[in-house]
Amino acid sequence: MRLTDILSGQFNAAEWEAKGYQLPKFDIKAVREKTYHEPTWVHFGGGNIFRAFPAAILNDALNTGKYDRGVIVAETFDYEVIDKAYTPYDNLSLSVALCSDGTIEKKVIASVTEALKADPQFDDWNRLIDIFRNPSLQMVSFTITEKGYGYNEADLARGIKPVFAMGKVCALLYERFQAGQQPVTLQSMDNCSHNGDRVKAGVMAYAERWVNDALVPATFLDYLKDETKVTFPWSMIDKITPRPHQKVKELLEADGFEDNNYIETEKHTFTAPFVNAEEVQYLVIEDHYTNGRPPLHLGGALYTTRETVDKVETMKVTTCLNPLHTAMSIYGCMLGYTLISAEMADEDLRAFIQKIGYMEAMPVVVDPGVLNPYEFIGAVINRRLPNPFMPDAPQRIAMDTSQKLPIRFGETIKKYLACGLDMHNLVLIPLTLAGYARYLKGIKDDGTSFEPSPDPMLAELQAIVAPLQVGRQKQDYSCLRQLYSRKDVFGLDLYEAGLGAQIEGMVKELFAGPGAVRSTLHKYVAAR
């Protein structure tokens, strides 16, 4: 059982299907031919998340028989991905959904019609120019990570021969401009706030520099700013796609599926002919397109307004997912856990995050309408976090906690104040913030030490709580005011918010000695 056998037709479809593999229902060669001549979608970033999500939902759309164009992937960073994960397998891949019950769902993805290296040093660049000049092109999308939208003075100074992704995209947009100012939409699908603005800022930085240096006409900038021609919508994407999993490899080998080799490139990209990801996924997109769009709604994407996208993201990062992650990472590190899925088997921790979400944060959530907040939390608690395939660790999630607290908890507290709600209803959110002081000490509940995760403010904040000692019966806790009044850490002064004294009291309980973290957590969770 090999992927390359599918395109050649030399395979036993009944055998694949009998072993639970979902095969494409469309004519792969016909879609490739149609897409070559009339491309509608180019995607930058050929990594695992692209194959597991955007490419997979297009595959679902093609399976309906209501669409006939695939997606062309272009890689701007790690060209070995094209050479090792796409070309040897005819651009086919196997998507493996990791279900929370320990089973897997297997689907052959055939929606990728071409895989190109996005750099002028390769012949593929001329193909990209042809695509960008084609009137049929509708959408240029991205999963290049937040860092991929950056630029620097050195790259800006290279003129129309940049090496950063946004510079290359701008150069290709200039080709489209020269071909008659054809309309197009640039759609980020990266997991960062207001992601469309990141694309726009990157592209505009290059365009403005080139105009100033008289390399391109000023009308090129006018073209990019004309929202009847070029748009940069926002989106919210949510799906965990870990590295290829050893257990998945073994399960596929047992089926007789031969394309199981792990791939690690010189740039340390980890991939494989198969890509494994959690079963739950969300893609909410601002519907602001200038030349039509691929019908990704046929595969489950939700098209809506920019305001609604913002509401969905706010719901996720301040209530339904990110705060729960942070709360369990702080306490998970102190309780000695190394896996999030293992934490979910801990009754105190499970009830802790469940009550934070449903009881304390939910009263100030704005329902975005397209996704139900209660159902979102339900999926997080019952399907996503307990998933045994997800090797995520509290230590990873605890990275940069000082940068996350203002959004993940500060915004909820601010909404309580703005709405005039009773601050006494907040118990477990204050407990989370109290736990941060104990976490900064780097001492587990059993008294042994641990290394707090990297954080740009770690040393500064540790210095504040340095006078405190775990197990010392009588000590001066006045340093806590210096910590919990920090607006840059918590988003507001917690004393001015009326929570300072409550948090101080919880900190004292957490510092009582060995076992104090568990007993304090259990006490407040049970009472809540």
XYZ file of C-alpha atoms in Angstrom:
528
model
C 0.000 0.000 0.000
C 1.797 3.098 -1.296
C 0.590 6.587 -2.149
C 2.241 6.562 -5.562
C 0.154 3.549 -6.566
C -3.022 5.652 -6.290
C -2.191 8.106 -9.057
C -0.921 5.341 -11.337
C -4.108 3.357 -10.753
C -2.145 0.260 -9.790
C -3.747 -0.338 -6.436
C -6.522 -2.357 -4.873
C -9.097 0.176 -3.713
C -11.120 -2.484 -1.915
C -8.087 -3.425 0.173
C -7.476 0.178 1.220
C -11.123 0.776 2.073
C -11.362 -2.503 3.986
C -8.572 -1.247 6.230
C -10.368 2.027 6.899
C -8.623 4.311 4.398
C -10.848 6.952 2.801
C -9.842 7.396 -0.846
C -10.479 10.460 -3.043
C -13.859 10.406 -4.777
C -12.804 12.766 -7.559
C -10.744 12.372 -10.717
C -7.289 13.419 -9.484
C -5.765 13.837 -12.934
C -8.706 15.908 -14.201
C -8.489 18.236 -11.188
C -4.755 18.654 -11.723
C -5.211 19.483 -15.394
C -7.956 22.024 -14.655
C -5.945 23.614 -11.862
C -2.805 23.911 -13.958
C -4.557 26.022 -16.574
C -7.005 27.887 -14.317
C -5.517 28.040 -10.798
C -7.642 29.575 -8.076
C -5.604 29.004 -4.907
C -1.915 29.229 -4.028
C -0.850 28.438 -0.466
C 2.493 29.467 1.050
C 3.801 27.060 3.685
C 3.918 23.345 2.968
C 4.090 22.171 6.570
C 2.021 19.649 8.475
C -0.786 22.011 9.462
C -1.437 22.835 5.795
C -1.759 19.199 4.769
C -3.821 18.268 7.822
C -6.266 21.157 7.621
C -6.591 23.566 4.633
C -5.613 20.920 2.075
C -7.795 18.343 3.827
C -10.951 20.474 3.827
C -10.408 21.275 0.143
C -10.169 17.512 -0.379
C -13.553 17.188 1.316
C -14.954 19.930 -0.923
C -13.669 18.118 -4.026
C -15.254 14.879 -2.793
C -18.685 16.542 -2.960
C -18.340 16.864 -6.739
C -19.274 20.555 -6.504
C -15.773 21.889 -7.221
C -13.026 21.040 -9.677
C -9.850 22.924 -8.670
C -7.082 21.952 -6.281
C -4.474 23.983 -4.383
C -0.896 24.755 -5.401
C 1.503 24.800 -2.457
C 4.603 27.007 -2.439
C 7.381 26.683 0.150
C 9.417 29.772 1.068
C 11.579 28.482 3.913
C 12.527 24.798 3.818
C 12.809 23.510 0.263
C 13.645 19.986 1.425
C 9.976 19.660 2.368
C 9.112 19.787 -1.339
C 11.872 17.354 -2.287
C 11.207 14.837 0.470
C 7.548 15.096 1.542
C 5.775 16.063 -1.691
C 7.614 15.087 -4.891
C 8.359 11.414 -4.005
C 4.660 10.823 -3.268
C 3.107 12.591 -6.285
C 2.006 15.401 -3.919
C -0.331 12.955 -2.147
C -0.348 12.512 1.609
C -2.187 10.579 4.276
C -4.088 12.562 6.874
C -4.471 10.722 10.183
C -7.002 12.087 12.656
C -6.046 11.270 16.242
C -9.259 10.603 18.114
C -9.638 11.034 21.862
C -10.812 7.421 22.226
C -7.404 6.207 21.023
C -8.468 5.320 17.477
C -7.374 6.919 14.217
C -9.170 7.967 11.034
C -7.204 7.728 7.773
C -7.826 9.799 4.649
C -5.769 10.129 1.470
C -5.380 13.816 0.562
C -5.154 14.483 -3.180
C -6.127 18.148 -3.340
C -2.540 19.415 -3.755
C -1.900 19.618 -7.499
C 1.600 21.162 -7.552
C 4.354 21.716 -4.974
C 6.743 24.562 -5.805
C 9.854 26.141 -4.348
C 9.137 29.854 -3.989
C 12.516 31.316 -4.828
C 13.961 32.883 -8.010
C 16.896 30.444 -7.877
C 14.518 27.640 -8.908
C 12.620 27.168 -12.172
C 9.446 26.954 -10.050
C 9.585 30.755 -9.716
C 8.589 31.182 -13.355
C 5.606 28.914 -12.764
C 4.585 31.073 -9.789
C 4.821 34.182 -11.958
C 2.502 32.548 -14.494
C 0.047 31.660 -11.739
C 0.033 35.167 -10.285
C -0.527 36.641 -13.745
C -3.496 34.347 -14.381
C -6.880 36.129 -14.008
C -8.354 32.960 -12.453
C -6.293 33.264 -9.234
C -8.584 34.063 -6.316
C -6.756 33.413 -3.047
C -3.198 33.390 -1.762
C -3.092 31.878 1.722
C -0.443 31.301 4.375
C 0.600 28.978 7.192
C 4.150 30.248 7.646
C 3.964 30.900 11.427
C 3.790 34.345 12.983
C 7.518 34.899 12.444
C 7.088 34.350 8.698
C 5.414 37.738 8.254
C 8.505 39.626 9.341
C 10.937 41.788 7.413
C 14.114 43.693 8.161
C 16.133 46.533 6.721
C 18.582 44.240 4.957
C 15.823 42.429 3.094
C 14.028 45.663 2.231
C 17.295 46.971 0.783
C 17.617 44.034 -1.627
C 15.055 45.573 -3.968
C 12.814 43.204 -5.902
C 15.015 40.233 -5.003
C 14.037 39.648 -1.356
C 14.580 36.421 0.554
C 11.847 36.790 3.204
C 8.390 35.367 2.441
C 6.511 38.664 2.422
C 9.034 40.164 0.022
C 8.615 37.261 -2.379
C 4.835 37.570 -2.184
C 5.082 41.297 -2.865
C 7.244 40.628 -5.920
C 4.638 38.181 -7.242
C 1.864 40.685 -6.554
C 3.804 43.153 -8.655
C 3.609 40.636 -11.488
C -0.166 40.506 -11.016
C -0.298 44.290 -10.984
C 1.610 44.437 -14.274
C -0.737 41.848 -15.785
C -3.660 44.282 -15.556
C -4.105 44.950 -11.842
C -5.984 41.692 -11.407
C -7.947 41.295 -8.134
C -6.820 38.804 -5.477
C -7.181 38.107 -1.749
C -4.327 37.354 0.649
C -5.624 35.122 3.442
C -3.570 34.253 6.499
C -4.437 30.954 8.136
C -1.849 31.253 10.890
C -2.755 31.101 14.560
C -2.102 34.711 15.520
C -4.370 37.618 16.381
C -5.667 39.751 13.502
C -3.499 37.714 11.162
C -4.617 39.481 8.001
C -3.055 42.668 9.310
C 0.279 40.824 9.646
C 0.209 39.925 5.948
C -0.772 43.447 4.976
C 1.977 45.055 7.079
C 4.613 42.775 5.594
C 3.557 43.286 1.982
C 3.147 47.041 2.401
C 6.601 47.428 3.954
C 8.202 46.077 0.781
C 5.887 47.925 -1.594
C 6.422 51.271 0.129
C 10.202 50.818 0.107
C 10.225 49.891 -3.577
C 8.087 52.922 -4.423
C 10.376 55.199 -2.400
C 13.413 53.718 -4.165
C 11.703 54.245 -7.556
C 11.834 50.524 -8.310
C 8.084 50.317 -8.944
C 5.488 52.982 -9.789
C 3.388 54.592 -7.037
C 0.302 53.093 -8.681
C 1.449 49.685 -7.421
C 0.897 50.921 -3.866
C -2.489 52.300 -4.893
C -3.366 48.849 -6.246
C -2.488 47.140 -2.956
C -4.520 49.675 -0.978
C -7.611 49.362 -3.206
C -9.969 46.972 -1.404
C -11.841 46.312 -4.632
C -8.605 44.776 -5.921
C -6.646 43.402 -2.938
C -7.887 42.378 0.517
C -6.293 40.938 3.657
C -9.064 39.204 5.664
C -8.699 37.911 9.216
C -9.214 34.311 10.230
C -9.204 32.163 13.364
C -7.662 28.724 12.979
C -7.427 26.098 15.702
C -6.039 22.590 15.270
C -3.128 20.853 16.992
C -0.771 19.118 14.550
C 2.147 17.466 16.363
C 5.166 15.806 14.810
C 4.661 12.374 13.196
C 3.736 10.045 16.058
C 5.508 6.718 16.640
C 2.253 4.994 17.568
C 0.666 6.204 14.328
C 3.632 4.904 12.344
C 3.217 1.483 13.968
C -0.534 1.382 13.304
C -0.003 2.228 9.632
C 2.757 -0.343 9.281
C 0.405 -2.971 10.687
C -2.040 -2.085 7.885
C 0.631 -2.620 5.264
C 0.924 1.100 4.475
C 4.545 1.462 3.368
C 5.036 5.262 3.267
C 6.062 5.561 6.910
C 9.554 7.029 6.838
C 10.230 9.942 9.170
C 11.719 13.014 7.534
C 13.923 15.535 9.324
C 15.379 18.228 7.099
C 18.624 20.121 7.628
C 16.485 22.987 8.981
C 14.947 20.549 11.487
C 11.504 20.372 9.961
C 9.867 17.139 11.128
C 7.438 15.594 8.671
C 6.473 12.350 6.921
C 4.321 11.115 4.021
C 1.574 10.983 6.624
C 0.519 13.835 8.859
C -1.214 13.248 12.196
C -3.410 15.800 13.947
C -6.208 16.040 16.479
C -9.728 15.368 15.255
C -11.196 18.725 16.382
C -10.633 21.722 14.116
C -11.958 25.227 13.504
C -11.393 27.654 10.645
C -13.414 30.869 10.754
C -12.714 33.292 7.906
C -13.667 36.891 7.205
C -15.598 36.750 3.933
C -13.943 39.677 2.141
C -12.793 38.452 -1.273
C -12.323 40.393 -4.501
C -12.224 37.659 -7.162
C -14.332 34.858 -5.703
C -12.967 32.093 -3.474
C -12.608 28.329 -3.260
C -15.705 26.857 -1.531
C -13.958 25.751 1.651
C -17.309 25.882 3.446
C -18.031 22.563 1.718
C -15.267 21.118 3.904
C -16.329 22.820 7.128
C -14.790 26.317 7.058
C -17.039 29.085 8.375
C -17.252 32.358 6.441
C -18.423 35.399 8.350
C -17.661 39.047 9.152
C -14.432 40.517 10.548
C -16.281 41.413 13.753
C -17.392 37.804 14.204
C -13.886 36.455 13.557
C -12.652 38.777 16.285
C -15.372 37.552 18.674
C -14.457 33.915 17.996
C -10.785 34.587 18.658
C -11.582 36.527 21.836
C -13.796 33.674 23.003
C -10.956 31.203 22.447
C -8.079 33.160 23.972
C -9.892 34.651 26.982
C -12.317 31.880 27.931
C -12.645 28.593 26.123
C -9.104 27.338 25.536
C -6.054 29.464 26.303
C -6.882 30.329 29.945
C -7.576 26.664 30.672
C -4.221 25.742 29.171
C -2.373 28.289 31.294
C -4.153 27.357 34.533
C -3.385 23.663 34.139
C 0.197 24.335 33.029
C 1.008 26.378 36.147
C -0.432 23.785 38.517
C 0.666 20.843 36.361
C 4.305 21.886 36.657
C 4.012 22.213 40.432
C 2.289 18.840 40.738
C 4.943 17.080 38.667
C 2.983 16.337 35.498
C 4.698 16.136 32.111
C 1.668 15.463 29.904
C -1.513 17.499 29.505
C -3.500 14.333 28.777
C -2.340 12.874 32.114
C -3.456 16.017 33.928
C -6.966 15.494 32.593
C -7.170 12.253 34.579
C -6.593 14.285 37.776
C -10.032 15.053 39.224
C -8.914 18.294 40.878
C -7.254 19.666 37.746
C -10.075 18.640 35.453
C -12.678 20.273 37.705
C -10.376 23.288 38.117
C -10.304 24.205 34.426
C -13.884 23.136 33.828
C -15.159 25.528 36.491
C -12.870 28.345 35.327
C -14.382 28.070 31.867
C -18.030 27.401 32.566
C -18.543 29.235 35.868
C -16.105 32.141 35.982
C -15.194 33.180 32.442
C -18.422 32.296 30.630
C -20.562 35.063 32.205
C -18.625 37.720 30.259
C -18.209 35.867 26.961
C -19.719 37.426 23.856
C -21.299 34.588 21.880
C -19.949 34.947 18.321
C -22.976 33.128 16.922
C -21.079 30.845 14.533
C -19.535 28.723 17.318
C -21.233 27.936 20.603
C -18.916 28.763 23.565
C -20.319 25.949 25.717
C -19.788 23.389 22.963
C -16.286 24.751 22.327
C -15.291 24.249 25.978
C -16.951 20.839 25.954
C -14.773 19.753 23.036
C -11.663 21.105 24.781
C -12.318 19.284 28.052
C -13.787 16.044 26.756
C -11.989 15.460 23.475
C -8.957 17.677 22.974
C -7.039 17.864 26.249
C -7.516 14.174 27.262
C -6.373 12.939 23.830
C -3.706 10.237 24.470
C -2.066 10.969 21.114
C -1.292 14.566 22.056
C 2.206 14.609 23.619
C 1.815 18.195 24.802
C 3.407 19.134 28.103
C 2.529 21.761 30.728
C 6.167 22.849 30.577
C 5.749 23.883 26.924
C 2.484 25.686 27.540
C 4.001 27.506 30.543
C 6.538 29.226 28.294
C 6.170 33.036 28.256
C 3.387 32.918 30.856
C 3.992 36.554 31.845
C 3.113 37.561 28.288
C -0.103 35.539 28.302
C -1.686 36.432 31.650
C -2.943 39.912 30.625
C -5.053 38.471 27.810
C -6.006 35.102 29.210
C -7.163 36.366 32.618
C -6.798 40.148 32.747
C -9.414 40.663 30.045
C -12.001 38.587 31.924
C -11.389 40.530 35.145
C -11.724 43.822 33.252
C -15.070 42.673 31.844
C -16.308 41.818 35.343
C -15.458 45.343 36.418
C -16.974 46.944 33.320
C -20.198 44.962 33.707
C -20.458 45.650 37.440
C -20.443 41.937 38.273
C -19.755 40.649 41.778
C -15.996 40.070 42.061
C -16.652 37.488 44.778
C -17.754 35.145 41.976
C -14.103 34.934 40.933
C -12.354 32.233 42.942
C -10.446 29.927 40.631
C -9.074 32.655 38.381
C -7.544 34.330 41.482
C -6.278 30.878 42.509
C -4.541 30.558 39.148
C -2.853 33.927 39.634
C -1.905 33.018 43.199
C -0.365 29.818 41.865
C 1.882 31.900 39.628
C 3.762 33.274 42.648
C 4.441 29.741 43.878
C 5.322 28.594 40.333
C 7.957 31.347 40.081
C 9.794 29.769 43.036
C 10.385 26.608 40.998
C 9.444 24.258 43.816
C 7.085 21.338 43.255
C 4.414 20.355 45.709
C 6.623 17.540 47.024
C 9.381 20.020 47.845
C 11.711 19.149 44.980
C 12.808 21.808 42.529
C 11.894 22.293 38.876
C 13.036 24.738 36.218
C 10.307 27.250 35.287
C 9.825 27.485 31.543
C 11.569 30.219 29.524
C 9.981 33.633 29.884
C 11.380 37.097 29.073
C 10.355 38.373 32.525
C 11.219 35.265 34.527
C 14.326 36.583 36.319
C 12.676 39.913 37.146
C 9.543 38.316 38.595
C 11.494 35.657 40.472
C 13.464 38.421 42.154
C 10.205 39.888 43.491
C 9.141 36.643 45.209
C 12.696 35.711 46.250
C 12.098 36.621 49.941
C 9.304 34.039 50.210
C 10.142 30.520 51.378
C 7.960 27.440 51.060
C 7.208 26.011 54.498
C 8.295 29.015 56.573
C 5.479 29.553 59.044
C 5.997 33.243 59.681
C 7.258 35.485 56.903
C 6.650 38.870 55.321
C 4.381 38.642 52.279
C 4.521 42.368 51.485
C 6.459 41.642 48.266
C 3.234 40.301 46.782
C 1.876 43.826 46.367
C 4.802 44.587 44.090
C 3.933 41.519 41.995
C 0.151 41.708 41.814
C -0.006 45.430 41.112
C 1.950 44.901 37.870
C -0.356 45.963 35.031
C 2.176 44.766 32.469
C 1.927 41.228 33.852
C -1.758 40.909 34.729
C -3.364 43.538 32.513
C -4.473 45.593 35.500
C -3.616 46.325 39.133
C -5.246 43.410 40.960
C -5.473 45.441 44.167
C -7.372 48.185 42.401
C -9.615 45.458 40.969
C -10.421 44.300 44.515
C -8.704 40.921 44.215
C -5.327 41.620 45.814
C -6.166 40.584 49.366
C -7.937 37.427 48.198
C -4.956 36.387 46.079
C -2.520 37.113 48.923
C -4.470 34.805 51.192
C -4.333 32.020 48.624
C -0.582 32.515 48.144
C -0.031 32.058 51.879
C -1.893 28.756 51.736
C 0.125 27.595 48.718
C 3.406 28.362 50.514
C 2.445 26.481 53.709
C 4.713 23.503 52.931
C 4.840 20.143 51.124
C 1.397 19.122 49.896
C 0.057 22.673 50.158
C -0.479 23.034 46.410
C -2.670 19.941 46.256
C -4.617 20.715 49.419
C -5.222 24.355 48.442
C -6.270 23.421 44.914
C -8.642 20.740 46.177
C -10.125 23.062 48.815
C -11.091 25.840 46.430
C -12.148 23.610 43.548
C -14.417 21.554 45.803
C -15.921 24.666 47.369
C -16.559 26.281 44.009
